[in-house]
Tab-separated table of C-alpha atoms and ligand atoms in Angstrom:
chain	number	residue	atom	x	y	z
A	1	MET	CA	-4.672	-37.644	-6.821
A	2	LYS	CA	-4.216	-33.942	-5.999
A	3	ARG	CA	-0.921	-32.378	-6.973
A	4	LEU	CA	1.256	-29.823	-5.054
A	5	VAL	CA	4.231	-28.476	-7.175
A	6	VAL	CA	7.507	-27.146	-5.235
A	7	ALA	CA	9.261	-24.855	-7.056
A	8	LEU	CA	12.214	-22.912	-5.466
A	9	LYS	CA	15.318	-21.574	-6.187
A	10	SER	CA	17.285	-23.799	-3.352
A	11	ASN	CA	17.256	-27.334	-3.217
A	12	PRO	CA	13.563	-28.754	-2.982
A	13	THR	CA	14.180	-32.192	-1.632
A	14	PRO	CA	13.826	-31.115	2.150
A	15	TRP	CA	10.658	-29.715	1.438
A	16	THR	CA	9.405	-32.328	-1.058
A	17	ASP	CA	10.626	-35.221	1.619
A	18	LEU	CA	8.246	-33.455	4.455
A	19	LEU	CA	5.678	-32.719	2.104
A	20	ALA	CA	5.480	-36.251	0.655
A	21	ARG	CA	5.382	-37.972	4.371
A	22	SER	CA	2.739	-35.311	5.642
A	23	LEU	CA	0.516	-34.972	2.621
A	24	PRO	CA	-0.401	-38.939	1.540
A	25	GLY	CA	-2.657	-38.722	-0.999
A	26	HIS	CA	-0.862	-36.123	-2.768
A	27	GLU	CA	1.627	-36.351	-5.382
A	28	ILE	CA	4.672	-33.932	-4.856
A	29	VAL	CA	6.345	-32.160	-7.848
A	30	PRO	CA	9.566	-31.163	-7.114
A	31	SER	CA	9.583	-28.396	-9.861
A	32	PHE	CA	7.598	-26.490	-12.315
A	33	GLU	CA	9.729	-28.522	-15.502
A	34	ALA	CA	8.579	-31.915	-13.799
A	35	LEU	CA	4.748	-31.168	-13.748
A	36	ASP	CA	5.577	-31.404	-17.826
A	37	GLY	CA	2.029	-29.595	-18.720
A	38	ARG	CA	-0.111	-31.707	-16.128
A	39	PRO	CA	-2.679	-29.909	-14.052
A	40	ALA	CA	-1.887	-28.970	-10.599
A	41	ASP	CA	-3.621	-27.883	-7.701
A	42	TYR	CA	-1.286	-26.062	-5.750
A	43	VAL	CA	2.083	-24.446	-5.848
A	44	LEU	CA	4.691	-23.423	-3.178
A	45	THR	CA	6.811	-21.153	-4.893
A	46	GLY	CA	9.122	-17.644	-4.401
A	47	LYS	CA	9.568	-15.853	-7.522
A	48	PRO	CA	7.766	-17.531	-10.468
A	49	GLY	CA	8.373	-16.125	-13.829
A	50	PRO	CA	5.205	-14.064	-15.700
A	51	GLY	CA	3.036	-16.538	-17.259
A	52	VAL	CA	4.041	-19.672	-15.576
A	53	LEU	CA	1.229	-20.136	-13.084
A	54	ASP	CA	-1.278	-18.827	-16.224
A	55	ALA	CA	-0.053	-22.077	-18.030
A	56	ILE	CA	-0.760	-24.602	-15.261
A	57	PRO	CA	-4.310	-25.970	-15.424
A	58	GLY	CA	-6.541	-26.379	-12.517
A	59	LEU	CA	-4.333	-24.339	-10.082
A	60	LYS	CA	-6.549	-23.139	-7.095
A	61	VAL	CA	-3.976	-22.001	-4.335
A	62	VAL	CA	-0.469	-20.201	-4.536
A	63	PHE	CA	1.815	-20.986	-1.492
A	64	SER	CA	4.490	-18.402	-0.858
A	65	VAL	CA	7.763	-19.658	0.461
A	66	ASN	CA	8.765	-16.382	1.727
A	67	ALA	CA	6.834	-13.916	3.939
A	68	GLY	CA	7.166	-10.867	1.766
A	69	ILE	CA	5.361	-11.649	-1.390
A	70	GLU	CA	5.486	-8.274	-3.513
A	71	ALA	CA	7.564	-10.361	-6.374
A	72	LEU	CA	4.231	-12.240	-6.582
A	73	LEU	CA	2.555	-9.252	-7.196
A	74	ALA	CA	4.294	-8.159	-9.898
A	75	GLU	CA	2.117	-7.615	-13.045
A	76	GLY	CA	1.387	-11.260	-14.792
A	77	VAL	CA	2.956	-13.354	-12.017
A	78	VAL	CA	-0.256	-14.801	-10.223
A	79	PRO	CA	-3.393	-14.509	-12.198
A	80	PRO	CA	-5.806	-12.357	-10.511
A	81	HIS	CA	-8.289	-14.930	-9.573
A	82	LEU	CA	-5.642	-17.038	-7.377
A	83	PRO	CA	-5.381	-16.598	-3.720
A	84	ILE	CA	-2.051	-16.056	-2.511
A	85	VAL	CA	-1.258	-17.286	0.859
A	86	ARG	CA	1.886	-15.812	2.675
A	87	MET	CA	4.547	-17.830	4.818
A	88	VAL	CA	3.776	-17.137	8.390
A	89	ASP	CA	6.098	-19.514	10.204
A	90	PRO	CA	7.464	-19.634	13.930
A	91	GLY	CA	10.504	-20.718	12.500
A	92	LEU	CA	10.651	-16.958	10.658
A	93	ARG	CA	9.473	-15.482	13.473
A	94	ASP	CA	11.891	-16.767	16.051
A	95	GLY	CA	14.823	-16.260	13.606
A	96	MET	CA	13.608	-12.507	12.904
A	97	LEU	CA	13.340	-11.890	16.424
A	98	GLU	CA	16.723	-13.419	17.211
A	99	TRP	CA	18.524	-11.112	14.557
A	100	VAL	CA	16.730	-7.873	15.703
A	101	LEU	CA	17.441	-8.344	19.321
A	102	ALA	CA	21.009	-9.288	18.509
A	103	GLN	CA	21.055	-5.881	16.520
A	104	VAL	CA	19.554	-3.623	19.237
A	105	LEU	CA	21.530	-5.358	22.076
A	106	ALA	CA	24.778	-4.943	20.033
A	107	TRP	CA	24.201	-1.538	19.343
A	108	HIS	CA	22.769	-0.522	23.168
A	109	ARG	CA	25.609	-1.923	24.637
A	110	ASN	CA	28.399	-0.857	22.518
A	111	LEU	CA	29.792	-4.428	21.328
A	112	PHE	CA	30.889	-3.238	18.149
A	113	LEU	CA	32.527	-0.423	19.411
A	114	TYR	CA	34.247	-2.271	22.374
A	115	ARG	CA	35.217	-4.645	19.455
A	116	GLU	CA	37.158	-1.801	17.374
A	117	GLN	CA	38.659	-1.104	20.509
A	118	ASP	CA	39.754	-4.325	21.499
A	119	GLN	CA	41.583	-4.638	18.309
A	120	ARG	CA	43.467	-1.431	18.938
A	121	ARG	CA	44.231	-2.796	22.498
A	122	ASP	CA	42.182	0.141	23.792
A	123	TRP	CA	40.997	-0.430	27.383
A	124	ARG	CA	38.060	2.645	27.695
A	125	GLN	CA	34.967	2.087	29.375
A	126	LEU	CA	32.385	4.066	27.276
A	127	THR	CA	28.964	5.905	28.586
A	128	GLU	CA	26.451	2.922	29.311
A	129	ARG	CA	22.840	3.921	28.993
A	130	LEU	CA	19.822	1.737	30.561
A	131	ALA	CA	17.473	0.222	28.589
A	132	PHE	CA	14.586	2.405	29.767
A	133	GLU	CA	16.547	5.077	28.795
A	134	ARG	CA	16.373	4.126	25.021
A	135	THR	CA	13.270	4.350	23.177
A	136	VAL	CA	12.986	1.896	20.080
A	137	LEU	CA	10.381	2.310	17.072
A	138	VAL	CA	9.097	-0.684	15.495
A	139	LEU	CA	7.954	-0.152	12.062
A	140	GLY	CA	5.345	-2.763	11.193
A	141	ALA	CA	3.157	-4.669	13.886
A	142	GLY	CA	2.340	-7.983	12.207
A	143	GLU	CA	3.307	-11.627	12.710
A	144	LEU	CA	7.249	-10.211	12.909
A	145	GLY	CA	7.108	-6.812	14.087
A	146	GLY	CA	4.515	-7.518	16.813
A	147	PRO	CA	6.866	-10.158	18.713
A	148	ILE	CA	9.645	-7.956	18.618
A	149	ALA	CA	7.775	-5.277	19.938
A	150	ARG	CA	6.903	-7.198	22.948
A	151	ALA	CA	10.257	-8.508	23.492
A	152	LEU	CA	11.876	-4.890	23.420
A	153	ALA	CA	9.222	-3.788	25.954
A	154	GLY	CA	9.967	-6.693	28.113
A	155	LEU	CA	13.754	-5.962	28.134
A	156	GLY	CA	12.962	-2.676	29.447
A	157	PHE	CA	13.168	-0.377	26.040
A	158	ALA	CA	10.587	2.594	25.899
A	159	THR	CA	8.934	0.604	22.974
A	160	ARG	CA	6.569	2.371	20.144
A	161	VAL	CA	5.238	0.583	16.924
A	162	TRP	CA	3.681	2.275	13.858
A	163	SER	CA	1.449	0.469	11.881
A	164	ARG	CA	-1.245	1.155	9.313
A	165	SER	CA	-4.409	0.277	11.472
A	166	GLY	CA	-2.710	0.666	15.165
A	167	ALA	CA	-1.776	-2.161	17.436
A	168	ASP	CA	-2.488	-3.041	21.203
A	169	ILE	CA	0.534	-4.755	22.464
A	170	PRO	CA	0.615	-4.493	26.731
A	171	GLY	CA	3.271	-1.747	27.563
A	172	VAL	CA	4.365	-0.396	23.709
A	173	THR	CA	2.887	3.019	22.450
A	174	SER	CA	1.139	2.501	19.167
A	175	PHE	CA	0.767	4.769	16.259
A	176	ALA	CA	-1.032	4.695	13.340
A	177	GLY	CA	-1.261	5.802	9.700
A	178	ARG	CA	1.400	7.821	7.389
A	179	ALA	CA	0.458	11.482	9.386
A	180	ARG	CA	1.733	9.848	12.703
A	181	LEU	CA	5.099	8.584	11.341
A	182	VAL	CA	7.422	11.447	12.287
A	183	GLU	CA	5.754	11.787	15.422
A	184	ALA	CA	6.217	8.172	16.083
A	185	ALA	CA	10.172	8.448	15.322
A	186	THR	CA	10.508	11.951	16.992
A	187	GLY	CA	12.688	10.928	20.165
A	188	ALA	CA	13.567	7.429	19.026
A	189	ASP	CA	17.056	6.171	19.677
A	190	ALA	CA	16.659	3.008	17.419
A	191	VAL	CA	13.885	2.086	14.457
A	192	VAL	CA	13.388	-1.202	13.243
A	193	ASN	CA	11.842	-1.713	9.872
A	194	LEU	CA	9.595	-4.821	9.333
A	195	LEU	CA	7.340	-3.617	6.981
A	196	PRO	CA	6.235	-5.283	3.511
A	197	LEU	CA	7.079	-3.870	0.555
A	198	THR	CA	4.294	-1.705	-1.098
A	199	PRO	CA	3.712	1.248	-2.729
A	200	ASP	CA	2.884	2.926	0.349
A	201	THR	CA	6.104	1.779	2.004
A	202	THR	CA	8.255	2.377	-0.691
A	203	ASP	CA	10.775	5.240	0.151
A	204	LEU	CA	8.984	5.771	3.257
A	205	VAL	CA	12.066	5.609	5.963
A	206	GLY	CA	14.179	8.592	4.767
A	207	ARG	CA	15.390	12.069	5.945
A	208	ALA	CA	12.068	13.117	7.839
A	209	VAL	CA	12.546	9.938	9.895
A	210	PHE	CA	16.194	10.267	10.639
A	211	ASP	CA	15.826	13.968	11.715
A	212	ALA	CA	13.412	13.258	14.015
A	213	MET	CA	15.566	10.808	15.622
A	214	ASN	CA	17.465	11.555	18.655
A	215	PRO	CA	21.325	11.591	17.380
A	216	GLY	CA	23.429	8.785	17.438
A	217	GLY	CA	20.689	6.534	16.752
A	218	LEU	CA	20.216	2.816	15.163
A	219	LEU	CA	18.433	2.021	11.944
A	220	VAL	CA	17.841	-1.838	11.813
A	221	ASN	CA	16.244	-2.865	8.242
A	222	GLY	CA	14.608	-6.433	8.339
A	223	GLY	CA	11.703	-5.634	5.952
A	224	ARG	CA	12.731	-4.559	2.255
A	225	GLY	CA	15.462	-2.580	1.156
A	226	ALA	CA	13.260	0.088	-1.100
A	227	THR	CA	11.706	1.051	2.251
A	228	VAL	CA	14.758	3.040	3.188
A	229	VAL	CA	15.933	5.678	0.809
A	230	ASP	CA	20.003	4.767	0.594
A	231	ALA	CA	21.110	8.444	0.108
A	232	ASP	CA	19.336	9.402	2.943
A	233	LEU	CA	20.538	7.163	5.466
A	234	ILE	CA	24.301	7.450	4.270
A	235	ALA	CA	23.950	10.904	5.060
A	236	ALA	CA	22.631	10.446	8.330
A	237	LEU	CA	25.391	8.301	9.192
A	238	ASP	CA	27.951	10.705	7.776
A	239	ALA	CA	26.342	13.517	9.710
A	240	GLY	CA	26.185	11.382	13.347
A	241	ARG	CA	22.343	11.790	13.055
A	242	LEU	CA	22.717	7.634	13.126
A	243	SER	CA	26.000	5.980	14.413
A	244	MET	CA	25.040	2.560	13.147
A	245	ALA	CA	22.742	0.715	10.508
A	246	ALA	CA	22.340	-3.078	10.449
A	247	LEU	CA	20.703	-3.867	7.003
A	248	ASP	CA	19.514	-7.176	6.135
A	249	VAL	CA	17.648	-6.020	2.877
A	250	PHE	CA	18.643	-4.130	0.100
A	251	ARG	CA	17.080	-2.529	-3.037
A	252	THR	CA	19.315	-4.703	-5.437
A	253	GLU	CA	20.192	-8.136	-4.038
A	254	PRO	CA	22.946	-8.818	-3.996
A	255	LEU	CA	24.033	-6.030	-3.029
A	256	PRO	CA	26.365	-4.712	-5.916
A	257	ALA	CA	30.009	-4.500	-5.253
A	258	ASP	CA	30.041	-0.836	-5.781
A	259	HIS	CA	27.170	-0.041	-3.367
A	260	PRO	CA	28.716	2.570	-0.740
A	261	PHE	CA	27.193	0.418	2.056
A	262	TRP	CA	29.823	-2.055	1.844
A	263	ALA	CA	32.610	0.348	2.544
A	264	HIS	CA	30.784	2.487	5.243
A	265	PRO	CA	32.047	1.961	8.434
A	266	ARG	CA	29.133	2.230	10.126
A	267	VAL	CA	26.703	-0.165	8.072
A	268	HIS	CA	26.792	-3.497	8.916
A	269	VAL	CA	25.578	-5.732	5.852
A	270	TYR	CA	24.139	-8.893	6.005
A	271	PRO	CA	23.177	-11.007	3.001
A	272	HIS	CA	19.483	-11.766	3.342
A	273	VAL	CA	19.660	-13.978	6.707
A	274	ALA	CA	17.594	-12.272	9.221
A	275	ALA	CA	14.721	-15.041	9.102
A	276	LEU	CA	15.181	-18.274	6.739
A	277	THR	CA	12.162	-20.231	6.015
A	278	HIS	CA	13.274	-23.639	7.188
A	279	PRO	CA	11.044	-26.729	5.836
A	280	ARG	CA	10.808	-28.322	9.010
A	281	THR	CA	9.022	-25.379	10.818
A	282	ALA	CA	7.375	-24.256	7.705
A	283	VAL	CA	5.843	-27.324	5.959
A	284	PRO	CA	3.721	-27.998	9.176
A	285	VAL	CA	1.766	-24.744	8.423
A	286	VAL	CA	1.588	-25.437	4.911
A	287	VAL	CA	0.145	-28.539	5.204
A	288	GLU	CA	-2.541	-27.407	8.176
A	289	ASN	CA	-3.728	-24.475	5.650
A	290	LEU	CA	-4.094	-26.856	2.786
A	291	LEU	CA	-5.838	-29.485	4.412
A	292	GLY	CA	-8.029	-27.094	6.117
A	293	PHE	CA	-8.689	-25.564	2.748
A	294	GLU	CA	-9.765	-29.310	1.220
A	295	ALA	CA	-11.914	-29.638	4.490
A	296	GLY	CA	-13.696	-26.702	3.245
A	297	LYS	CA	-12.413	-24.167	6.101
A	298	PRO	CA	-11.335	-20.607	4.615
A	299	LEU	CA	-7.467	-20.052	3.740
A	300	ARG	CA	-5.723	-18.676	6.270
A	301	HIS	CA	-2.920	-15.435	5.626
A	302	VAL	CA	-4.362	-14.714	2.212
A	303	VAL	CA	-2.780	-11.724	0.697
A	304	ASP	CA	-4.879	-8.592	0.512
A	305	ARG	CA	-4.224	-7.604	-3.212
A	306	ALA	CA	-5.526	-4.344	-2.602
A	307	ARG	CA	-3.462	-3.484	0.550
A	308	GLY	CA	-0.654	-5.219	-1.195
A	309	TYR	CA	0.411	-7.442	1.890
B	1	NDP	P1	2.867	-8.751	8.171
B	1	NDP	O1	1.652	-8.529	7.246
B	1	NDP	O2	2.373	-9.693	9.100
B	1	NDP	O3	2.815	-7.482	8.873
B	1	NDP	C1	3.060	-6.003	8.554
B	1	NDP	C2	2.946	-5.007	9.465
B	1	NDP	O4	3.029	-3.896	8.429
B	1	NDP	C3	1.409	-4.832	9.975
B	1	NDP	O5	1.380	-4.158	11.265
B	1	NDP	C4	0.690	-3.435	8.789
B	1	NDP	O6	-0.333	-2.872	9.381
B	1	NDP	C5	1.948	-2.977	8.748
B	1	NDP	N1	2.117	-2.099	7.628
B	1	NDP	C6	1.738	-2.321	6.113
B	1	NDP	N2	1.765	-1.328	5.372
B	1	NDP	C7	1.626	-0.280	5.940
B	1	NDP	C8	1.837	1.112	5.880
B	1	NDP	N3	1.504	1.568	4.637
B	1	NDP	N4	1.552	1.756	6.408
B	1	NDP	C9	1.967	1.237	7.967
B	1	NDP	N5	2.081	0.242	8.436
B	1	NDP	C10	2.078	-0.769	7.520
B	1	NDP	O7	4.081	-9.108	8.091
B	1	NDP	P2	5.223	-10.086	8.507
B	1	NDP	O8	5.505	-9.539	10.017
B	1	NDP	O9	5.101	-11.025	8.526
B	1	NDP	O10	6.423	-9.609	7.542
B	1	NDP	C11	6.847	-7.977	7.315
B	1	NDP	C12	7.902	-8.369	6.226
B	1	NDP	O11	9.018	-8.630	6.810
B	1	NDP	C13	7.702	-8.958	5.055
B	1	NDP	O12	6.603	-8.461	4.227
B	1	NDP	C14	8.981	-8.953	4.379
B	1	NDP	O13	9.290	-7.787	3.658
B	1	NDP	C15	9.861	-9.157	5.723
B	1	NDP	N6	10.683	-10.160	5.746
B	1	NDP	C16	11.993	-10.375	5.786
B	1	NDP	C17	12.561	-11.325	5.919
B	1	NDP	C18	14.017	-11.323	6.075
B	1	NDP	O14	14.875	-12.493	6.111
B	1	NDP	N7	14.834	-10.427	5.685
B	1	NDP	C19	12.072	-12.645	6.480
B	1	NDP	C20	10.696	-12.531	6.438
B	1	NDP	C21	10.089	-11.048	6.162
B	1	NDP	P3	-1.687	-3.375	9.806
B	1	NDP	O15	-1.310	-4.074	11.200
B	1	NDP	O16	-2.487	-2.198	10.329
B	1	NDP	O17	-1.612	-4.518	9.002
B	2	OXD	C1	10.572	-13.432	3.128
B	2	OXD	C2	12.089	-13.301	3.246
B	2	OXD	O1	9.904	-12.757	3.066
B	2	OXD	O2	13.117	-14.213	2.947
B	2	OXD	O3	10.190	-14.367	3.888
B	2	OXD	O4	12.487	-12.061	3.214
């Protein structure tokens, strides 16, 4: 009987119950401890410690519970011969789409400013702009960034995407490669980060990007915290280059209590909730991939370790 270990920091029961129903003929083990030294074929996990996977005999595939897999690529975590399959889940995609659109629309329609006015009983109509008068740049055109760019274009925003290899999305202007990042940001009113964290994307969004944007802009970060240079972001907000930042991800999580983002009036802090992996949408994806693998098909969504995502 094949064995799948589910090792999560949250309660594994919703996962193990669904997996057990979907994978008859497989033993579902609810933690590394419960495996108790026995061999296993697969693990579904987020951040195992170094050496933990090395100690499991027979492992064939590591399924990540997260879309972002930088923790699995850390030294000594996943033995080099094992494929890592990242999470590509319609629930994650839809959750991120909703969260990003909520931020962009709230900023575009001045909802946060009207909320402040309402608390002061201040009846004043602010200048409104039409969607086509705003340019939004999405960094990353993958499983999450692609649908978001499509949706923003569908709402009428002048939409751009920036990625490594370029994207072909109807109605969206595409830029590719590091050399074109500042060009892509030039004249943007909002920048939405949905890049994975790799050596190439660390500290990527900083002063050069903010200076290229139109004044009074928006930064939305749903990707990873270390892609944005915190000090440059605060300087851009203080100088009015940006009028709002909606941040779901941070260099250190939970965000330390003394971090200046907490107190900044133009920073909206979210506790890494933009898109959550729900077992009811994620389990069918894992099961289809795993059964396909057992039937001899190539695994889908395998991480390219050289690229880092
Ligand atoms: P994908 O791998 O599908 O897409 C990644 C995109 O980033 C691709 O378009 C890729 O370009 C681009 N990219 C990667 N490296 C570079 C680079 N050096 N220069 C330019 N473009 C680059 O990832 P997903 O869309 O599924 O997820 C993106 C990230 O979102 C995850 O890695 C994770 O960090 C984050 N995330 C956050 C969540 C949250 O709740 N806050 C939830 C889920 C994910 P190309 O198309 O050329 O390959
Ligand atoms: C993910 C995340 O990468 O939750 O899935 O950030």
